[in-house]
Amino acid sequence: MLEEAAMVAWGVWQARNAVVWNQNTSTAATIVLSARRALDQYQFAQSTKDGSLLLFRDNNKAIEHWTTPVNVNGAIFEQFGRYGVGYTTRDHDGKVLAAFNKSFEGRVQSEMAKIIGIKEALSWIDSFS
């Protein structure tokens, strides 16, 4: 209950900012629904259970849990002395907007390959600003 109250307070704060900065208004019901949905998605993401990424609400209409818009990964090719990185970006409907991969010479641990992948993805995102 405390978590839900905190999320609603956060929603009210966001709605207030939307009015002040963008002149966008929201109803109380919309704010509460958005807060509950965000809390539900957060709790689902924190859970260790496997399960569907879909919730069924509102007359069996499927509501998808939030997924990351950019996925990054690294791969090690030990036998070739190389490692690779890649990322995929998706829009709000989950459609792929861009995908990228790059191979490097050298030997690194898998964690470092992923960190380099994150750096490459951030550099790509920064190129649009």
Short mmCIF file of N, CA and C in Angstrom, two decimals:
data_model
loop_
_atom_site.label_atom_id
_atom_site.label_comp_id
_atom_site.label_asym_id
_atom_site.label_seq_id
_atom_site.Cartn_x
_atom_site.Cartn_y
_atom_site.Cartn_z
N MET A 1 0.82 -1.19 0.00
CA MET A 1 0.00 0.00 0.00
C MET A 1 0.87 1.26 0.00
N LEU A 2 1.95 1.23 0.77
CA LEU A 2 2.86 2.37 0.81
C LEU A 2 3.50 2.60 -0.56
N GLU A 3 3.86 1.49 -1.23
CA GLU A 3 4.46 1.61 -2.56
C GLU A 3 3.50 2.28 -3.54
N GLU A 4 2.22 1.89 -3.47
CA GLU A 4 1.23 2.47 -4.37
C GLU A 4 1.05 3.96 -4.08
N ALA A 5 1.03 4.33 -2.81
CA ALA A 5 0.91 5.75 -2.44
C ALA A 5 2.10 6.54 -2.97
N ALA A 6 3.29 5.98 -2.85
CA ALA A 6 4.48 6.65 -3.36
C ALA A 6 4.41 6.81 -4.88
N MET A 7 3.94 5.79 -5.56
CA MET A 7 3.83 5.87 -7.02
C MET A 7 2.79 6.90 -7.45
N VAL A 8 1.67 6.97 -6.73
CA VAL A 8 0.65 7.97 -7.05
C VAL A 8 1.21 9.37 -6.81
N ALA A 9 1.95 9.56 -5.72
CA ALA A 9 2.57 10.86 -5.46
C ALA A 9 3.54 11.22 -6.58
N TRP A 10 4.30 10.24 -7.04
CA TRP A 10 5.22 10.46 -8.17
C TRP A 10 4.42 10.83 -9.42
N GLY A 11 3.28 10.15 -9.64
CA GLY A 11 2.43 10.45 -10.79
C GLY A 11 1.86 11.86 -10.72
N VAL A 12 1.45 12.29 -9.53
CA VAL A 12 0.94 13.65 -9.35
C VAL A 12 2.04 14.66 -9.66
N TRP A 13 3.26 14.38 -9.19
CA TRP A 13 4.39 15.26 -9.46
C TRP A 13 4.66 15.35 -10.97
N GLN A 14 4.62 14.19 -11.66
CA GLN A 14 4.82 14.20 -13.11
C GLN A 14 3.72 14.98 -13.81
N ALA A 15 2.47 14.78 -13.37
CA ALA A 15 1.34 15.50 -13.98
C ALA A 15 1.48 17.00 -13.75
N ARG A 16 1.94 17.37 -12.58
CA ARG A 16 2.16 18.79 -12.27
C ARG A 16 3.20 19.37 -13.21
N ASN A 17 4.30 18.64 -13.42
CA ASN A 17 5.34 19.11 -14.34
C ASN A 17 4.81 19.21 -15.77
N ALA A 18 3.96 18.27 -16.16
CA ALA A 18 3.39 18.30 -17.51
C ALA A 18 2.53 19.55 -17.70
N VAL A 19 1.81 19.96 -16.65
CA VAL A 19 1.00 21.17 -16.73
C VAL A 19 1.90 22.40 -16.80
N VAL A 20 2.88 22.46 -15.91
CA VAL A 20 3.76 23.63 -15.83
C VAL A 20 4.58 23.80 -17.10
N TRP A 21 5.19 22.73 -17.59
CA TRP A 21 6.13 22.85 -18.70
C TRP A 21 5.52 22.65 -20.08
N ASN A 22 4.45 21.85 -20.18
CA ASN A 22 3.90 21.53 -21.51
C ASN A 22 2.42 21.87 -21.64
N GLN A 23 1.80 22.41 -20.60
CA GLN A 23 0.37 22.72 -20.59
C GLN A 23 -0.48 21.49 -20.92
N ASN A 24 -0.03 20.30 -20.52
CA ASN A 24 -0.78 19.05 -20.69
C ASN A 24 -1.47 18.71 -19.37
N THR A 25 -2.75 18.41 -19.44
CA THR A 25 -3.48 18.05 -18.22
C THR A 25 -3.87 16.58 -18.26
N SER A 26 -4.04 16.01 -17.08
CA SER A 26 -4.45 14.61 -16.93
C SER A 26 -5.55 14.54 -15.88
N THR A 27 -6.39 13.53 -16.01
CA THR A 27 -7.42 13.31 -14.99
C THR A 27 -6.80 12.54 -13.82
N ALA A 28 -7.45 12.61 -12.68
CA ALA A 28 -6.98 11.86 -11.51
C ALA A 28 -6.97 10.37 -11.81
N ALA A 29 -7.99 9.89 -12.51
CA ALA A 29 -8.06 8.46 -12.84
C ALA A 29 -6.89 8.03 -13.70
N THR A 30 -6.51 8.86 -14.66
CA THR A 30 -5.38 8.54 -15.52
C THR A 30 -4.08 8.49 -14.72
N ILE A 31 -3.91 9.42 -13.81
CA ILE A 31 -2.70 9.46 -12.98
C ILE A 31 -2.61 8.21 -12.12
N VAL A 32 -3.71 7.83 -11.48
CA VAL A 32 -3.71 6.64 -10.62
C VAL A 32 -3.48 5.38 -11.43
N LEU A 33 -4.15 5.26 -12.58
CA LEU A 33 -3.97 4.08 -13.44
C LEU A 33 -2.53 3.96 -13.90
N SER A 34 -1.94 5.07 -14.33
CA SER A 34 -0.54 5.04 -14.77
C SER A 34 0.39 4.66 -13.63
N ALA A 35 0.12 5.17 -12.44
CA ALA A 35 0.95 4.83 -11.27
C ALA A 35 0.85 3.35 -10.94
N ARG A 36 -0.36 2.82 -10.97
CA ARG A 36 -0.54 1.39 -10.68
C ARG A 36 0.15 0.52 -11.73
N ARG A 37 0.04 0.92 -12.99
CA ARG A 37 0.67 0.16 -14.06
C ARG A 37 2.19 0.20 -13.92
N ALA A 38 2.75 1.37 -13.62
CA ALA A 38 4.20 1.48 -13.44
C ALA A 38 4.67 0.64 -12.26
N LEU A 39 3.92 0.66 -11.16
CA LEU A 39 4.28 -0.15 -10.00
C LEU A 39 4.21 -1.63 -10.33
N ASP A 40 3.16 -2.03 -11.03
CA ASP A 40 3.03 -3.44 -11.41
C ASP A 40 4.19 -3.88 -12.29
N GLN A 41 4.57 -3.05 -13.25
CA GLN A 41 5.68 -3.40 -14.12
C GLN A 41 6.99 -3.45 -13.34
N TYR A 42 7.18 -2.53 -12.41
CA TYR A 42 8.38 -2.55 -11.59
C TYR A 42 8.44 -3.82 -10.75
N GLN A 43 7.33 -4.16 -10.11
CA GLN A 43 7.30 -5.36 -9.27
C GLN A 43 7.53 -6.61 -10.11
N PHE A 44 6.98 -6.65 -11.31
CA PHE A 44 7.20 -7.79 -12.19
C PHE A 44 8.68 -7.89 -12.56
N ALA A 45 9.29 -6.76 -12.89
CA ALA A 45 10.71 -6.76 -13.27
C ALA A 45 11.60 -7.20 -12.13
N GLN A 46 11.19 -6.91 -10.89
CA GLN A 46 11.99 -7.29 -9.73
C GLN A 46 11.79 -8.74 -9.32
N SER A 47 10.73 -9.35 -9.79
CA SER A 47 10.46 -10.73 -9.40
C SER A 47 11.41 -11.68 -10.12
N THR A 48 11.65 -12.83 -9.54
CA THR A 48 12.55 -13.80 -10.14
C THR A 48 11.81 -14.86 -10.92
N LYS A 49 10.50 -14.83 -10.85
CA LYS A 49 9.72 -15.85 -11.54
C LYS A 49 9.71 -15.59 -13.05
N ASP A 50 9.62 -16.67 -13.79
CA ASP A 50 9.45 -16.54 -15.23
C ASP A 50 7.96 -16.44 -15.50
N GLY A 51 7.61 -15.75 -16.52
CA GLY A 51 6.20 -15.64 -16.83
C GLY A 51 5.99 -14.80 -18.07
N SER A 52 4.75 -14.64 -18.39
CA SER A 52 4.38 -13.87 -19.56
C SER A 52 4.70 -12.40 -19.34
N LEU A 53 5.05 -11.74 -20.41
CA LEU A 53 5.26 -10.31 -20.35
C LEU A 53 3.97 -9.55 -20.59
N LEU A 54 2.86 -10.27 -20.69
CA LEU A 54 1.58 -9.63 -20.94
C LEU A 54 0.70 -9.70 -19.71
N LEU A 55 -0.01 -8.63 -19.46
CA LEU A 55 -1.05 -8.60 -18.45
C LEU A 55 -2.37 -8.55 -19.19
N PHE A 56 -3.39 -9.16 -18.65
CA PHE A 56 -4.70 -9.10 -19.29
C PHE A 56 -5.63 -8.31 -18.40
N ARG A 57 -6.04 -7.17 -18.89
CA ARG A 57 -6.95 -6.29 -18.15
C ARG A 57 -7.88 -5.66 -19.17
N ASP A 58 -8.90 -5.01 -18.67
CA ASP A 58 -9.82 -4.27 -19.53
C ASP A 58 -10.39 -5.13 -20.64
N ASN A 59 -11.29 -6.04 -20.29
CA ASN A 59 -11.97 -6.90 -21.26
C ASN A 59 -11.00 -7.80 -22.03
N ASN A 60 -10.06 -8.40 -21.31
CA ASN A 60 -9.07 -9.33 -21.88
C ASN A 60 -8.14 -8.67 -22.90
N LYS A 61 -8.02 -7.39 -22.86
CA LYS A 61 -7.07 -6.70 -23.73
C LYS A 61 -5.67 -6.87 -23.14
N ALA A 62 -4.72 -7.29 -23.95
CA ALA A 62 -3.36 -7.52 -23.46
C ALA A 62 -2.62 -6.20 -23.31
N ILE A 63 -1.97 -6.03 -22.18
CA ILE A 63 -1.13 -4.87 -21.93
C ILE A 63 0.28 -5.40 -21.72
N GLU A 64 1.21 -5.00 -22.57
CA GLU A 64 2.57 -5.51 -22.48
C GLU A 64 3.36 -4.77 -21.41
N HIS A 65 4.16 -5.52 -20.67
CA HIS A 65 5.08 -4.90 -19.73
C HIS A 65 6.13 -4.12 -20.50
N TRP A 66 6.70 -3.13 -19.84
CA TRP A 66 7.74 -2.32 -20.45
C TRP A 66 8.95 -3.19 -20.78
N THR A 67 9.55 -2.95 -21.92
CA THR A 67 10.80 -3.62 -22.28
C THR A 67 11.81 -2.55 -22.67
N THR A 68 13.06 -2.87 -22.53
CA THR A 68 14.09 -1.89 -22.81
C THR A 68 14.09 -1.51 -24.28
N PRO A 69 14.24 -0.20 -24.60
CA PRO A 69 14.26 0.21 -25.99
C PRO A 69 15.59 -0.07 -26.68
N VAL A 70 16.65 -0.28 -25.90
CA VAL A 70 17.96 -0.61 -26.47
C VAL A 70 18.49 -1.84 -25.75
N ASN A 71 18.81 -2.87 -26.52
CA ASN A 71 19.41 -4.08 -25.97
C ASN A 71 20.86 -4.13 -26.44
N VAL A 72 21.77 -4.40 -25.52
CA VAL A 72 23.20 -4.44 -25.82
C VAL A 72 23.75 -5.78 -25.37
N ASN A 73 24.68 -6.32 -26.16
CA ASN A 73 25.32 -7.57 -25.77
C ASN A 73 26.74 -7.61 -26.28
N GLY A 74 27.52 -8.47 -25.68
CA GLY A 74 28.90 -8.68 -26.11
C GLY A 74 29.13 -10.16 -26.31
N ALA A 75 30.07 -10.49 -27.17
CA ALA A 75 30.40 -11.90 -27.44
C ALA A 75 31.91 -12.06 -27.51
N ILE A 76 32.38 -13.20 -27.05
CA ILE A 76 33.81 -13.51 -27.05
C ILE A 76 34.07 -14.59 -28.09
N PHE A 77 35.07 -14.36 -28.94
CA PHE A 77 35.50 -15.34 -29.93
C PHE A 77 36.95 -15.71 -29.60
N GLU A 78 37.09 -16.49 -28.54
CA GLU A 78 38.39 -16.83 -27.97
C GLU A 78 39.33 -17.43 -29.01
N GLN A 79 38.83 -18.37 -29.82
CA GLN A 79 39.68 -19.07 -30.78
C GLN A 79 40.25 -18.15 -31.86
N PHE A 80 39.60 -16.98 -32.06
CA PHE A 80 40.08 -16.04 -33.07
C PHE A 80 40.76 -14.82 -32.46
N GLY A 81 40.80 -14.74 -31.13
CA GLY A 81 41.40 -13.59 -30.47
C GLY A 81 40.62 -12.31 -30.73
N ARG A 82 39.29 -12.43 -30.79
CA ARG A 82 38.43 -11.29 -31.08
C ARG A 82 37.24 -11.27 -30.13
N TYR A 83 36.58 -10.14 -30.09
CA TYR A 83 35.31 -10.03 -29.37
C TYR A 83 34.41 -9.09 -30.16
N GLY A 84 33.14 -9.21 -29.92
CA GLY A 84 32.19 -8.40 -30.66
C GLY A 84 31.15 -7.79 -29.74
N VAL A 85 30.53 -6.74 -30.23
CA VAL A 85 29.45 -6.08 -29.52
C VAL A 85 28.31 -5.84 -30.50
N GLY A 86 27.13 -5.70 -29.95
CA GLY A 86 25.99 -5.40 -30.79
C GLY A 86 24.87 -4.79 -29.97
N TYR A 87 24.01 -4.05 -30.65
CA TYR A 87 22.83 -3.52 -29.97
C TYR A 87 21.68 -3.42 -30.95
N THR A 88 20.50 -3.40 -30.40
CA THR A 88 19.26 -3.27 -31.17
C THR A 88 18.41 -2.21 -30.48
N THR A 89 17.84 -1.31 -31.27
CA THR A 89 16.92 -0.32 -30.71
C THR A 89 15.53 -0.59 -31.27
N ARG A 90 14.53 -0.39 -30.43
CA ARG A 90 13.14 -0.65 -30.82
C ARG A 90 12.27 0.57 -30.51
N ASP A 91 11.17 0.69 -31.25
CA ASP A 91 10.22 1.76 -30.97
C ASP A 91 9.21 1.30 -29.93
N HIS A 92 8.21 2.14 -29.68
CA HIS A 92 7.21 1.83 -28.64
C HIS A 92 6.35 0.62 -28.97
N ASP A 93 6.32 0.19 -30.23
CA ASP A 93 5.58 -1.01 -30.61
C ASP A 93 6.47 -2.25 -30.64
N GLY A 94 7.75 -2.09 -30.32
CA GLY A 94 8.67 -3.22 -30.33
C GLY A 94 9.31 -3.49 -31.68
N LYS A 95 9.05 -2.64 -32.66
CA LYS A 95 9.65 -2.82 -33.99
C LYS A 95 11.09 -2.33 -33.98
N VAL A 96 11.96 -3.06 -34.65
CA VAL A 96 13.38 -2.72 -34.69
C VAL A 96 13.57 -1.44 -35.50
N LEU A 97 14.23 -0.46 -34.88
CA LEU A 97 14.57 0.78 -35.57
C LEU A 97 15.98 0.71 -36.16
N ALA A 98 16.89 0.11 -35.42
CA ALA A 98 18.28 0.01 -35.87
C ALA A 98 18.94 -1.15 -35.16
N ALA A 99 19.91 -1.73 -35.83
CA ALA A 99 20.71 -2.79 -35.23
C ALA A 99 22.15 -2.57 -35.67
N PHE A 100 23.08 -2.92 -34.81
CA PHE A 100 24.48 -2.64 -35.06
C PHE A 100 25.32 -3.75 -34.46
N ASN A 101 26.41 -4.11 -35.15
CA ASN A 101 27.39 -5.01 -34.54
C ASN A 101 28.77 -4.61 -35.01
N LYS A 102 29.76 -4.92 -34.20
CA LYS A 102 31.14 -4.54 -34.49
C LYS A 102 32.06 -5.56 -33.85
N SER A 103 33.13 -5.88 -34.53
CA SER A 103 34.11 -6.84 -34.04
C SER A 103 35.42 -6.12 -33.75
N PHE A 104 36.08 -6.55 -32.67
CA PHE A 104 37.35 -5.95 -32.27
C PHE A 104 38.41 -7.03 -32.13
N GLU A 105 39.65 -6.66 -32.39
CA GLU A 105 40.75 -7.58 -32.16
C GLU A 105 41.18 -7.46 -30.71
N GLY A 106 41.46 -8.59 -30.07
CA GLY A 106 41.91 -8.58 -28.69
C GLY A 106 41.14 -9.57 -27.84
N ARG A 107 41.58 -9.69 -26.62
CA ARG A 107 40.95 -10.61 -25.67
C ARG A 107 40.49 -9.81 -24.46
N VAL A 108 39.20 -9.91 -24.18
CA VAL A 108 38.63 -9.26 -22.99
C VAL A 108 37.67 -10.24 -22.33
N GLN A 109 37.31 -9.95 -21.10
CA GLN A 109 36.30 -10.76 -20.44
C GLN A 109 34.92 -10.33 -20.93
N SER A 110 33.94 -11.21 -20.77
CA SER A 110 32.61 -10.94 -21.31
C SER A 110 31.99 -9.66 -20.74
N GLU A 111 32.25 -9.37 -19.47
CA GLU A 111 31.72 -8.15 -18.87
C GLU A 111 32.26 -6.91 -19.58
N MET A 112 33.55 -6.94 -19.92
CA MET A 112 34.16 -5.80 -20.60
C MET A 112 33.60 -5.66 -22.02
N ALA A 113 33.35 -6.78 -22.69
CA ALA A 113 32.76 -6.71 -24.03
C ALA A 113 31.40 -6.03 -23.97
N LYS A 114 30.60 -6.37 -22.97
CA LYS A 114 29.28 -5.74 -22.84
C LYS A 114 29.42 -4.26 -22.50
N ILE A 115 30.37 -3.90 -21.65
CA ILE A 115 30.58 -2.49 -21.32
C ILE A 115 30.97 -1.70 -22.56
N ILE A 116 31.82 -2.28 -23.39
CA ILE A 116 32.21 -1.62 -24.64
C ILE A 116 30.99 -1.49 -25.55
N GLY A 117 30.13 -2.51 -25.56
CA GLY A 117 28.89 -2.44 -26.33
C GLY A 117 28.00 -1.30 -25.86
N ILE A 118 27.89 -1.13 -24.55
CA ILE A 118 27.09 -0.03 -23.99
C ILE A 118 27.68 1.31 -24.41
N LYS A 119 29.01 1.43 -24.37
CA LYS A 119 29.67 2.67 -24.79
C LYS A 119 29.38 2.96 -26.26
N GLU A 120 29.47 1.93 -27.10
CA GLU A 120 29.18 2.10 -28.53
C GLU A 120 27.73 2.54 -28.74
N ALA A 121 26.80 1.92 -28.02
CA ALA A 121 25.38 2.29 -28.15
C ALA A 121 25.15 3.73 -27.70
N LEU A 122 25.77 4.13 -26.58
CA LEU A 122 25.62 5.50 -26.11
C LEU A 122 26.23 6.50 -27.10
N SER A 123 27.35 6.15 -27.71
CA SER A 123 27.96 7.02 -28.72
C SER A 123 27.03 7.16 -29.92
N TRP A 124 26.40 6.07 -30.31
CA TRP A 124 25.45 6.11 -31.43
C TRP A 124 24.27 7.01 -31.09
N ILE A 125 23.71 6.85 -29.88
CA ILE A 125 22.58 7.67 -29.45
C ILE A 125 22.99 9.14 -29.42
N ASP A 126 24.21 9.42 -28.91
CA ASP A 126 24.71 10.79 -28.81
C ASP A 126 24.88 11.44 -30.19
N SER A 127 25.11 10.63 -31.22
CA SER A 127 25.30 11.19 -32.56
C SER A 127 24.04 11.86 -33.10
N PHE A 128 22.89 11.62 -32.48
CA PHE A 128 21.64 12.23 -32.91
C PHE A 128 21.37 13.57 -32.24
N SER A 129 22.19 13.94 -31.25
CA SER A 129 21.92 15.20 -30.54
C SER A 129 22.78 16.32 -31.06
#
